[in-house]
JSON list of C-alpha atoms in Angstrom, two decimals:
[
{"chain": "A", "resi": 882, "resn": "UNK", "atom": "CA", "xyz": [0.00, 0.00, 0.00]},
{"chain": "A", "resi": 883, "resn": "UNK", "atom": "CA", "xyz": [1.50, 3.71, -0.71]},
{"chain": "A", "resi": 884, "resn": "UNK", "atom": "CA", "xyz": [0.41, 6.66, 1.58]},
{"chain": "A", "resi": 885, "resn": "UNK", "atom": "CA", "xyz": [0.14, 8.97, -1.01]},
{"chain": "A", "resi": 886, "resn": "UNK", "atom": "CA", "xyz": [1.05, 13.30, -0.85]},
{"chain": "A", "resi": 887, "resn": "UNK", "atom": "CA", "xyz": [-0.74, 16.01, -2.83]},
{"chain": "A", "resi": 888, "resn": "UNK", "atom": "CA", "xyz": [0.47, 15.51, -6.10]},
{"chain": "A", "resi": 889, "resn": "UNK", "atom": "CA", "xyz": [2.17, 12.59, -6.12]},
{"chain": "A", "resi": 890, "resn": "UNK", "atom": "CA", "xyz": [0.45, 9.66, -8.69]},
{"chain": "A", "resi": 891, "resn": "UNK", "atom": "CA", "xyz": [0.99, 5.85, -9.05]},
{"chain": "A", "resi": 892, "resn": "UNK", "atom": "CA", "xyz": [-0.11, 3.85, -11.33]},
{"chain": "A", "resi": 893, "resn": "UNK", "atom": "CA", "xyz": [-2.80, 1.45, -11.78]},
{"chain": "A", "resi": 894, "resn": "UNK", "atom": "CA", "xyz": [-2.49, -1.91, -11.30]},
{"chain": "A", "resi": 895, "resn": "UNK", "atom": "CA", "xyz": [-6.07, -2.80, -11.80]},
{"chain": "A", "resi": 896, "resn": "UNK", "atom": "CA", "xyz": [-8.98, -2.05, -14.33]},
{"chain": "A", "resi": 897, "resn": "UNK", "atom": "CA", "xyz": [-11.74, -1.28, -11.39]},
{"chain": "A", "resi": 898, "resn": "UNK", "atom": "CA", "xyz": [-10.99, 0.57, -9.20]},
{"chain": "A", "resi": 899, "resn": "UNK", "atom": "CA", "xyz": [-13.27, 2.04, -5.93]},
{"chain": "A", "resi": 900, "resn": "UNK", "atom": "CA", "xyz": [-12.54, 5.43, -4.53]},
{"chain": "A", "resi": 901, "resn": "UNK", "atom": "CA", "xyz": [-14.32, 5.56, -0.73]},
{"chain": "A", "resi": 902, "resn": "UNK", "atom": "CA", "xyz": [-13.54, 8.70, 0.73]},
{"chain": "A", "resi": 903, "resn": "UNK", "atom": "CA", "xyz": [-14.38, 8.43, 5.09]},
{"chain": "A", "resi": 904, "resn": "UNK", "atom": "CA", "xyz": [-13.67, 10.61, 7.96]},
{"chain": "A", "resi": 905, "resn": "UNK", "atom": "CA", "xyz": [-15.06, 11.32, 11.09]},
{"chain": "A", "resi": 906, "resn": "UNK", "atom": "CA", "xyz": [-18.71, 12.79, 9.82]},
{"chain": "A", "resi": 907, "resn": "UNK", "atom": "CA", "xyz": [-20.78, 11.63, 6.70]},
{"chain": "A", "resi": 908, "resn": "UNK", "atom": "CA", "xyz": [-19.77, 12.90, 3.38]},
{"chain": "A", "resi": 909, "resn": "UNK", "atom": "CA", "xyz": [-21.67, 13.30, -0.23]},
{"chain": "A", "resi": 910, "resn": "UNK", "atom": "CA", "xyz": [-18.85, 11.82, -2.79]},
{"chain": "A", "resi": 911, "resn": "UNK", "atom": "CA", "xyz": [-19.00, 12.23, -5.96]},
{"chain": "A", "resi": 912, "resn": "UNK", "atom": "CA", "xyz": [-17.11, 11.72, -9.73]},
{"chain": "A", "resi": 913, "resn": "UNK", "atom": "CA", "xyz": [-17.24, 13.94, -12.83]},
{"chain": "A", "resi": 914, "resn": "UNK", "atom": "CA", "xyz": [-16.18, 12.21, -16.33]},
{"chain": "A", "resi": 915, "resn": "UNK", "atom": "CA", "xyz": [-13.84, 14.87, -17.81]},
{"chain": "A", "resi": 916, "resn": "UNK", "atom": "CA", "xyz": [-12.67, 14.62, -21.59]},
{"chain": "A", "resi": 917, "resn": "UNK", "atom": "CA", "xyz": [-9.74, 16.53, -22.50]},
{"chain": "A", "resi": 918, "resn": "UNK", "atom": "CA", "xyz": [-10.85, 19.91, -22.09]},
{"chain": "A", "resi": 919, "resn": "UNK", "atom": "CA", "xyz": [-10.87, 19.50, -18.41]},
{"chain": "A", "resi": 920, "resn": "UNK", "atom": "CA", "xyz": [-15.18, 19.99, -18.75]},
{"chain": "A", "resi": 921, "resn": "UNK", "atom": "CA", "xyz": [-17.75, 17.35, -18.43]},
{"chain": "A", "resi": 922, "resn": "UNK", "atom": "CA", "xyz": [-19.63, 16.69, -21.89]},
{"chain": "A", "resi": 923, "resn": "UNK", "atom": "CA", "xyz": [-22.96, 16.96, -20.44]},
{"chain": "A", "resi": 924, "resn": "UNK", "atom": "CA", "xyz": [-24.49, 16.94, -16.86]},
{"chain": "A", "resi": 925, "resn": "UNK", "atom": "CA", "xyz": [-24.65, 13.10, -17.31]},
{"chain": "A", "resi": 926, "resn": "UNK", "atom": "CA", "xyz": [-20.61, 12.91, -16.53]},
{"chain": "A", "resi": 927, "resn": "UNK", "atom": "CA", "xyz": [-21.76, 13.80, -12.87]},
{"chain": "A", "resi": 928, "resn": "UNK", "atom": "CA", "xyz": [-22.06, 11.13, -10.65]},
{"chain": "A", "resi": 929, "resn": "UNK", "atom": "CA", "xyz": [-23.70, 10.88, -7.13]},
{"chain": "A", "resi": 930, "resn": "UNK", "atom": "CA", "xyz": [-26.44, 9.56, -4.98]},
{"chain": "A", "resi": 931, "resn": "UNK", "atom": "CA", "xyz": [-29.06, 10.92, -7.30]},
{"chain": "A", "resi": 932, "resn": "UNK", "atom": "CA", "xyz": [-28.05, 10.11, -10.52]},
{"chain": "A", "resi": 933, "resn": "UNK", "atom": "CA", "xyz": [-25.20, 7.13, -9.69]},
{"chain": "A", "resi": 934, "resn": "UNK", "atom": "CA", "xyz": [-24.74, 5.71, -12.29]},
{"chain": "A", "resi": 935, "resn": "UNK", "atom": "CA", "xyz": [-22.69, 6.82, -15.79]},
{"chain": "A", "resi": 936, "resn": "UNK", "atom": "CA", "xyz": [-20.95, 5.22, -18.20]},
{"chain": "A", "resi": 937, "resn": "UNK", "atom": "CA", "xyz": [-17.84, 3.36, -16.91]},
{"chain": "A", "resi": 938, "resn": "UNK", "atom": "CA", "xyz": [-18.13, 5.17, -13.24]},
{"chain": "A", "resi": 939, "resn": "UNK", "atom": "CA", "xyz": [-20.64, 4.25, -10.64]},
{"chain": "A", "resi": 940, "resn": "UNK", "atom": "CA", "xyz": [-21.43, 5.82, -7.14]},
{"chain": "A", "resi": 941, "resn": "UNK", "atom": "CA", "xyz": [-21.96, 3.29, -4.11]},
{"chain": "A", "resi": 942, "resn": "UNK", "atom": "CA", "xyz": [-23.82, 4.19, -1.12]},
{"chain": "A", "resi": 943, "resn": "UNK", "atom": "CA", "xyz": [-21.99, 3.48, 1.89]},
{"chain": "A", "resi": 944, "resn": "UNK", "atom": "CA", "xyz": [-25.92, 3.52, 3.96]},
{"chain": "A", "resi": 945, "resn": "UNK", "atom": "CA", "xyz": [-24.27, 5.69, 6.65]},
{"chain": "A", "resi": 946, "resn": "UNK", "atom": "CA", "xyz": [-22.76, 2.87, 8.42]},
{"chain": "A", "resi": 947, "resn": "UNK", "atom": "CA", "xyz": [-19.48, 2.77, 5.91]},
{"chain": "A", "resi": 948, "resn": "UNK", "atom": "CA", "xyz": [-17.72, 5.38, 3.38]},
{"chain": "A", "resi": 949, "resn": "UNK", "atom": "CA", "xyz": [-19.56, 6.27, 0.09]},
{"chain": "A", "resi": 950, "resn": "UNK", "atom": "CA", "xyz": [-17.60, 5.47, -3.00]},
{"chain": "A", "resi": 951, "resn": "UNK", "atom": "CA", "xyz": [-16.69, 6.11, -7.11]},
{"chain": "A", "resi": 952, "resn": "UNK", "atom": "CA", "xyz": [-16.34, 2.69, -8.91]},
{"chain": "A", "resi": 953, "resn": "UNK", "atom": "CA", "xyz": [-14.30, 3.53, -11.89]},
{"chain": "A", "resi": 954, "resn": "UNK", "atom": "CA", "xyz": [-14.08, 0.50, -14.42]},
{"chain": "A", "resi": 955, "resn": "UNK", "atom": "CA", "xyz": [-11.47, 1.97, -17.00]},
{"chain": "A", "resi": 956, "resn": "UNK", "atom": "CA", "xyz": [-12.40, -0.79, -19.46]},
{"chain": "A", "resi": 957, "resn": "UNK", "atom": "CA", "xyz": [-15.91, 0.75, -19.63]},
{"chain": "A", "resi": 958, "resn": "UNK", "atom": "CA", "xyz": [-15.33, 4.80, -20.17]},
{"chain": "A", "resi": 959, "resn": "UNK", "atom": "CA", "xyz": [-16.15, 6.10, -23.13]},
{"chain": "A", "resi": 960, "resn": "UNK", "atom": "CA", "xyz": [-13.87, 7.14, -26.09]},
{"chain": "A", "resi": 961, "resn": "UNK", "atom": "CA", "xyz": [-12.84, 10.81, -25.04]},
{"chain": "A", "resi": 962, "resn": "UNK", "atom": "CA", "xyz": [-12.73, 10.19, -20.94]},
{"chain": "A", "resi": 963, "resn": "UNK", "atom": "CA", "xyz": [-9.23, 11.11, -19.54]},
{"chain": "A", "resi": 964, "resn": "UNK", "atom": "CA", "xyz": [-10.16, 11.76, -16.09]},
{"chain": "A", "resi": 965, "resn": "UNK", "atom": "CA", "xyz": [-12.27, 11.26, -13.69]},
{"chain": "A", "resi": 966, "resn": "UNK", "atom": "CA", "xyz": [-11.74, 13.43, -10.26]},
{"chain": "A", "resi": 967, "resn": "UNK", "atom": "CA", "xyz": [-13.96, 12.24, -7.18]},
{"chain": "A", "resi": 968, "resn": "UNK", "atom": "CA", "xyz": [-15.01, 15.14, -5.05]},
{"chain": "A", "resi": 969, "resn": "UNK", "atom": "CA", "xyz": [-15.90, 15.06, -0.99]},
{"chain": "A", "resi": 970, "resn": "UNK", "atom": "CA", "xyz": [-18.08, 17.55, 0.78]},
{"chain": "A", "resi": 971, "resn": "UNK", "atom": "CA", "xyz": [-19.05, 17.25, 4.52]},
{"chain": "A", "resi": 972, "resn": "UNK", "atom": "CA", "xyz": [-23.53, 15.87, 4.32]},
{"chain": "A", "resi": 973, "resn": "UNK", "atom": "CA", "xyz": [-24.42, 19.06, 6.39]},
{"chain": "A", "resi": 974, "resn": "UNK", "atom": "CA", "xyz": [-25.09, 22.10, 5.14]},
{"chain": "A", "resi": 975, "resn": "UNK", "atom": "CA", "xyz": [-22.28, 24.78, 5.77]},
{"chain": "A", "resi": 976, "resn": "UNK", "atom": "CA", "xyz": [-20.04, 22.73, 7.49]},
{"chain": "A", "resi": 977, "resn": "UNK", "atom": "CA", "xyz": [-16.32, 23.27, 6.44]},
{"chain": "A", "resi": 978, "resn": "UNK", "atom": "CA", "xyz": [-13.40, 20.65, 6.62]},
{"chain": "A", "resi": 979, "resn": "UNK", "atom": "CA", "xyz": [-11.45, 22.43, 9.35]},
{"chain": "A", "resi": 980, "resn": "UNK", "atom": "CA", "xyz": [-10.83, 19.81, 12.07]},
{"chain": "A", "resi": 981, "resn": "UNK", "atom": "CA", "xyz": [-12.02, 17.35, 9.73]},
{"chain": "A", "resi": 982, "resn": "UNK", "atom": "CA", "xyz": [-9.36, 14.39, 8.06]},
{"chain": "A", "resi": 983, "resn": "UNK", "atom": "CA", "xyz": [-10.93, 13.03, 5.24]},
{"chain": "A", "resi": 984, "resn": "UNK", "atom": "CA", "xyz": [-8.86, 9.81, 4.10]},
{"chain": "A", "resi": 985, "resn": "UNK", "atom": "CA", "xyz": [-9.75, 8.80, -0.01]},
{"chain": "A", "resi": 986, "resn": "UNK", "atom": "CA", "xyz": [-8.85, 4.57, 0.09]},
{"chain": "A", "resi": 987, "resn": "UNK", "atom": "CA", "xyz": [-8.03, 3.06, -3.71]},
{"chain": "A", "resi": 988, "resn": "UNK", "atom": "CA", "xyz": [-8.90, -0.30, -3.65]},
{"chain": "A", "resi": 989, "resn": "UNK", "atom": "CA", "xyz": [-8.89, -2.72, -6.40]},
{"chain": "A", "resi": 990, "resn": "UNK", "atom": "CA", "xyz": [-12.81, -2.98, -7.39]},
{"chain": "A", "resi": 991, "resn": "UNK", "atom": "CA", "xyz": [-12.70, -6.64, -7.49]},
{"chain": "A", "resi": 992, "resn": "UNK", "atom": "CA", "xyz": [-10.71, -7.83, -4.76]},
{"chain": "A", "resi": 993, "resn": "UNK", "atom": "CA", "xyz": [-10.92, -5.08, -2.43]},
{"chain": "A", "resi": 994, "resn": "UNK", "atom": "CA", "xyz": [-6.81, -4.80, -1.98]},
{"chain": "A", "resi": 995, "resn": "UNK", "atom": "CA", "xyz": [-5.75, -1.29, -1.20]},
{"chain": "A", "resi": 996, "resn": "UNK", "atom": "CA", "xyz": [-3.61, 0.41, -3.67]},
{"chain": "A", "resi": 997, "resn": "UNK", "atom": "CA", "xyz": [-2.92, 3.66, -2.04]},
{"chain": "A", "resi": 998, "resn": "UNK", "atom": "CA", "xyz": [-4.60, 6.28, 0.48]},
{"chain": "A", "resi": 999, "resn": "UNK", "atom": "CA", "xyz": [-4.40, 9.38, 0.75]},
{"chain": "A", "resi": 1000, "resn": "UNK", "atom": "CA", "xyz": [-5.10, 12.32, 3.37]},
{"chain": "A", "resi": 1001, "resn": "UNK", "atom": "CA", "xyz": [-5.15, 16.39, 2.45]},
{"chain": "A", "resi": 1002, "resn": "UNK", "atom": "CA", "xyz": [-2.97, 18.35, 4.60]},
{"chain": "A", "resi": 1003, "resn": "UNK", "atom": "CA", "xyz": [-4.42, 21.39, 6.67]},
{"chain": "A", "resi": 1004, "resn": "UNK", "atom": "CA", "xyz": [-7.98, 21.67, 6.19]},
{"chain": "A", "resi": 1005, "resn": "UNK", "atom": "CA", "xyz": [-9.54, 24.94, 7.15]},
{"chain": "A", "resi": 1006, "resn": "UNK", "atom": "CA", "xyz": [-12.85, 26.47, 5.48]},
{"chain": "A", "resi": 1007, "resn": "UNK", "atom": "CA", "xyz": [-13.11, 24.95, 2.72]},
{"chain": "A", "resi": 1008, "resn": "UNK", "atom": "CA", "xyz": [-16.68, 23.08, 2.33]},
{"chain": "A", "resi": 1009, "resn": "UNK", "atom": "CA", "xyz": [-15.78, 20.90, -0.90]},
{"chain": "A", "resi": 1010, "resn": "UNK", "atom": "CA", "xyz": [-12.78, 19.27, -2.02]},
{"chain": "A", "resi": 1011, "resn": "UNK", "atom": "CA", "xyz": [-11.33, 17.85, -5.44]},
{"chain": "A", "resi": 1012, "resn": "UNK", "atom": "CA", "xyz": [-9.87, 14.45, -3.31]},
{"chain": "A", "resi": 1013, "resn": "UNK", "atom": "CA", "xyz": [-8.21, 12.29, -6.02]},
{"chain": "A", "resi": 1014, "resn": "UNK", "atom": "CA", "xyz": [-7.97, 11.82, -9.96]},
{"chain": "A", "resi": 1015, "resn": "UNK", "atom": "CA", "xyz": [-7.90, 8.88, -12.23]},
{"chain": "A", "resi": 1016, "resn": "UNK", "atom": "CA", "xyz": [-6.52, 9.83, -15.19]},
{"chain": "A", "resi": 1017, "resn": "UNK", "atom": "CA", "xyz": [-5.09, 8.80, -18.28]},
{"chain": "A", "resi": 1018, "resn": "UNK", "atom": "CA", "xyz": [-1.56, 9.58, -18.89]},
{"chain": "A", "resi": 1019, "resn": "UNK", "atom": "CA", "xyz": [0.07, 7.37, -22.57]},
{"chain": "A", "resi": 1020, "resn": "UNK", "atom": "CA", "xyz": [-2.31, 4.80, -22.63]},
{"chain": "A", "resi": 1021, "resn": "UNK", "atom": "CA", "xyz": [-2.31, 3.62, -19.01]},
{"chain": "A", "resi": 1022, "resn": "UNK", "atom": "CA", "xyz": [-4.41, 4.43, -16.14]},
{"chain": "A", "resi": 1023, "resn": "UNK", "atom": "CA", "xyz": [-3.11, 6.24, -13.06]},
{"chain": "A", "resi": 1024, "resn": "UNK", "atom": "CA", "xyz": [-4.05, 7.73, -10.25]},
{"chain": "A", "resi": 1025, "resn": "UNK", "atom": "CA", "xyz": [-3.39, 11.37, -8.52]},
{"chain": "A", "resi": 1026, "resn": "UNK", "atom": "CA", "xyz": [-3.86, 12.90, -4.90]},
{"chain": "A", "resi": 1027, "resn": "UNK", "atom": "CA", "xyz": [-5.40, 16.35, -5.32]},
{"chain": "A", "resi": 1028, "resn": "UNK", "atom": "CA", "xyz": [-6.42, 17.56, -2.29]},
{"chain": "A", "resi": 1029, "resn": "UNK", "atom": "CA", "xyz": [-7.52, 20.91, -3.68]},
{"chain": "A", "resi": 1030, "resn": "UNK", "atom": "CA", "xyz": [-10.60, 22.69, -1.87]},
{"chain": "A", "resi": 1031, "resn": "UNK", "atom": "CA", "xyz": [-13.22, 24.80, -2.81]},
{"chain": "A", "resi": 1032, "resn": "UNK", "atom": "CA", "xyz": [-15.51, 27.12, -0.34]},
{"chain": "A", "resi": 1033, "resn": "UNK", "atom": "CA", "xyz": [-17.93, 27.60, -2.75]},
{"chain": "A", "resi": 1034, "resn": "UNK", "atom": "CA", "xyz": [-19.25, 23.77, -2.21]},
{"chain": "A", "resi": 1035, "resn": "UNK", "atom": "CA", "xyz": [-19.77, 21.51, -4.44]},
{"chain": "A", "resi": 1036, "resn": "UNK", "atom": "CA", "xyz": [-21.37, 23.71, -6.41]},
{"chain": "A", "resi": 1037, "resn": "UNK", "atom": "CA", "xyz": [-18.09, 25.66, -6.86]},
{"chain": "A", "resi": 1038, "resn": "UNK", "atom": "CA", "xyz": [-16.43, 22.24, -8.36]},
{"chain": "A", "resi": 1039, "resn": "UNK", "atom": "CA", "xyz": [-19.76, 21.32, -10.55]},
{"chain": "A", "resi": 1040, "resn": "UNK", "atom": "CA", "xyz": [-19.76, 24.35, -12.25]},
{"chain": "A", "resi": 1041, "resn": "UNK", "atom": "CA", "xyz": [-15.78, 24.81, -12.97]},
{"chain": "A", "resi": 1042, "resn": "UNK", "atom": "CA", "xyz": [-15.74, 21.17, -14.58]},
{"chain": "A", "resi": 1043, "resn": "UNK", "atom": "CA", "xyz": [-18.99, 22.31, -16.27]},
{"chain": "A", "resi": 1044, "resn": "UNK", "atom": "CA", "xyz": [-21.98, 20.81, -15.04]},
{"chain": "A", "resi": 1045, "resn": "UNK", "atom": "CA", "xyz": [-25.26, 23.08, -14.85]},
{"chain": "A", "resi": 1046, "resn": "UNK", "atom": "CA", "xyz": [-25.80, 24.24, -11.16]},
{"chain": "A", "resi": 1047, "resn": "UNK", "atom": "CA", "xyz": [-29.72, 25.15, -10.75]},
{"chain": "A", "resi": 1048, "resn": "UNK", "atom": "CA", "xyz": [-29.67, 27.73, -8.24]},
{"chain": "A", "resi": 1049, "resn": "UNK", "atom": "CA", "xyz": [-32.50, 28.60, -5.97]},
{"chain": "A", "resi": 1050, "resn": "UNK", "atom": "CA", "xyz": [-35.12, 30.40, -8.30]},
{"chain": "A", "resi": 1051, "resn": "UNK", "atom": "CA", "xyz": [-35.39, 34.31, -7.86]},
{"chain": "A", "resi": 1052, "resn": "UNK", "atom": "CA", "xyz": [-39.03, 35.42, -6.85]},
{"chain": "A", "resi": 1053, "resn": "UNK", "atom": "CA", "xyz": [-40.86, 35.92, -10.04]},
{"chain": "A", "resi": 1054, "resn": "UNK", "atom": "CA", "xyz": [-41.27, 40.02, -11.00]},
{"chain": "A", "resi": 1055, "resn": "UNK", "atom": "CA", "xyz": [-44.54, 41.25, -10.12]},
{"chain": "A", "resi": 1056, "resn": "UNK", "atom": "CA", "xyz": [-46.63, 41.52, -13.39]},
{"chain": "A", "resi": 1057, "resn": "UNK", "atom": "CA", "xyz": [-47.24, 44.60, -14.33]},
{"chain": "A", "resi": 1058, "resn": "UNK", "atom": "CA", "xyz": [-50.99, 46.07, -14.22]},
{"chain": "A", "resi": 1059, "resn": "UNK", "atom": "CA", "xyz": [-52.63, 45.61, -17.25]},
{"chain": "A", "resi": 1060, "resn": "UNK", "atom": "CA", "xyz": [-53.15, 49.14, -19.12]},
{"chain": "A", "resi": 1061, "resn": "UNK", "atom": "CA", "xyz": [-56.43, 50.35, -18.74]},
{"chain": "A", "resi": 1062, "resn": "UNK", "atom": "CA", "xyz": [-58.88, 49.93, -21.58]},
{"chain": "A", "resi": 1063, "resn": "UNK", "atom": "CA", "xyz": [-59.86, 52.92, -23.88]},
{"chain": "A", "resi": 1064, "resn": "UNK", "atom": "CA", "xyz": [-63.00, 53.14, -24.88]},
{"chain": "A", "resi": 1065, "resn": "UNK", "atom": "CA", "xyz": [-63.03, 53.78, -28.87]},
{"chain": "A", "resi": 1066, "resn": "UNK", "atom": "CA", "xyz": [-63.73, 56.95, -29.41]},
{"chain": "A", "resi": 1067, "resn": "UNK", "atom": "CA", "xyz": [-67.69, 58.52, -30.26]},
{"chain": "A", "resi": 1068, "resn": "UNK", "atom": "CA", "xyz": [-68.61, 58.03, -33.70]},
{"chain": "A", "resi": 1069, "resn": "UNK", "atom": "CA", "xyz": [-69.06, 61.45, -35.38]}
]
């Protein structure tokens, strides 16, 4: 097993590979499918407890009890996938990272062997966080500790890989009164 350091990479010595990110409160984990221009090719690429499933990269549910998870079978991603980065963000509202370790465990997919772990130094407000990266680098497969935080939330790392955010809707204008009908005018 390798304790991994923000940027360092290995690479990958299996074709599925799970992602569980854990620490000492529950966390929403997520992957985005990334092509080469760093942007996901539709809001499909995103992948979490509501929509967990996507081609080649599936989200498992921990059920509270166990760390939730990206499955990334490299086998399966489509032509044009060179990365997939799986993102952490503390379950309750507003609640930043400081005083929080949050430990990403690679694990072979199939046989559940660890590959590598990693842990983000020095934590403070941010309330999402880019974790890890599988990417492809020549034709193989590896994998990168990011470690890079965001205190704009998830929402802050949707929209810079390019999924749509909706944001809350703004109260609707108030419609303007009707004009007041003219009578047509006395006939001569």
């Amino acid at each position: 097993m390798t304790a991994m350091t923000p940027g360092s990479n290995i690479p990958l010595t299996a074709a599925r590979v799970a992602v569980d990110v854990a620490a000492p409160v529950r966390l929403d984990v997520s992957g985005l499918l990334l092509g080469a221009n760093g942007k996901v090719r539709s809001d499909d690429d995103f992948i979490f407890y509501n929509q967990p499933a996507g081609p080649g990269v599936t989200y498992r549910s921990g059920g509270g009890t166990a760390p939730d998870a990206i499955v990334v079978d490299t086998g399966a991603l489509p032509a044009g996938i060179e990365r997939i980065v799986v993102t952490a963000s503390p379950d309750a509202a507003g609640q930043t990272f400081q005083g929080i370790e949050p430990t990403a465990t690679l694990r072979n997919a199939d046989d559940g062997s660890v590959l590598a772990t990693f842990t983000p130094p020095r934590l403070a407000t941010e309330t999402a966080l880019v974790v890890v990266e599988i990417y492809l680098r020549n034709g193989a497969w590896k994998a990168r500790a990011v470690g890079q935080g965001y205190a704009n939330g998830l929402a802050g790392i949707a929209t810079d890989f390019g999924v749509s955010v909706d944001e809350e809707p703004a109260a609707a204008p108030a419609a303007a009164p009707a004009p007041a009908a003219v009578a047509p005018p006395a006939p001569p």
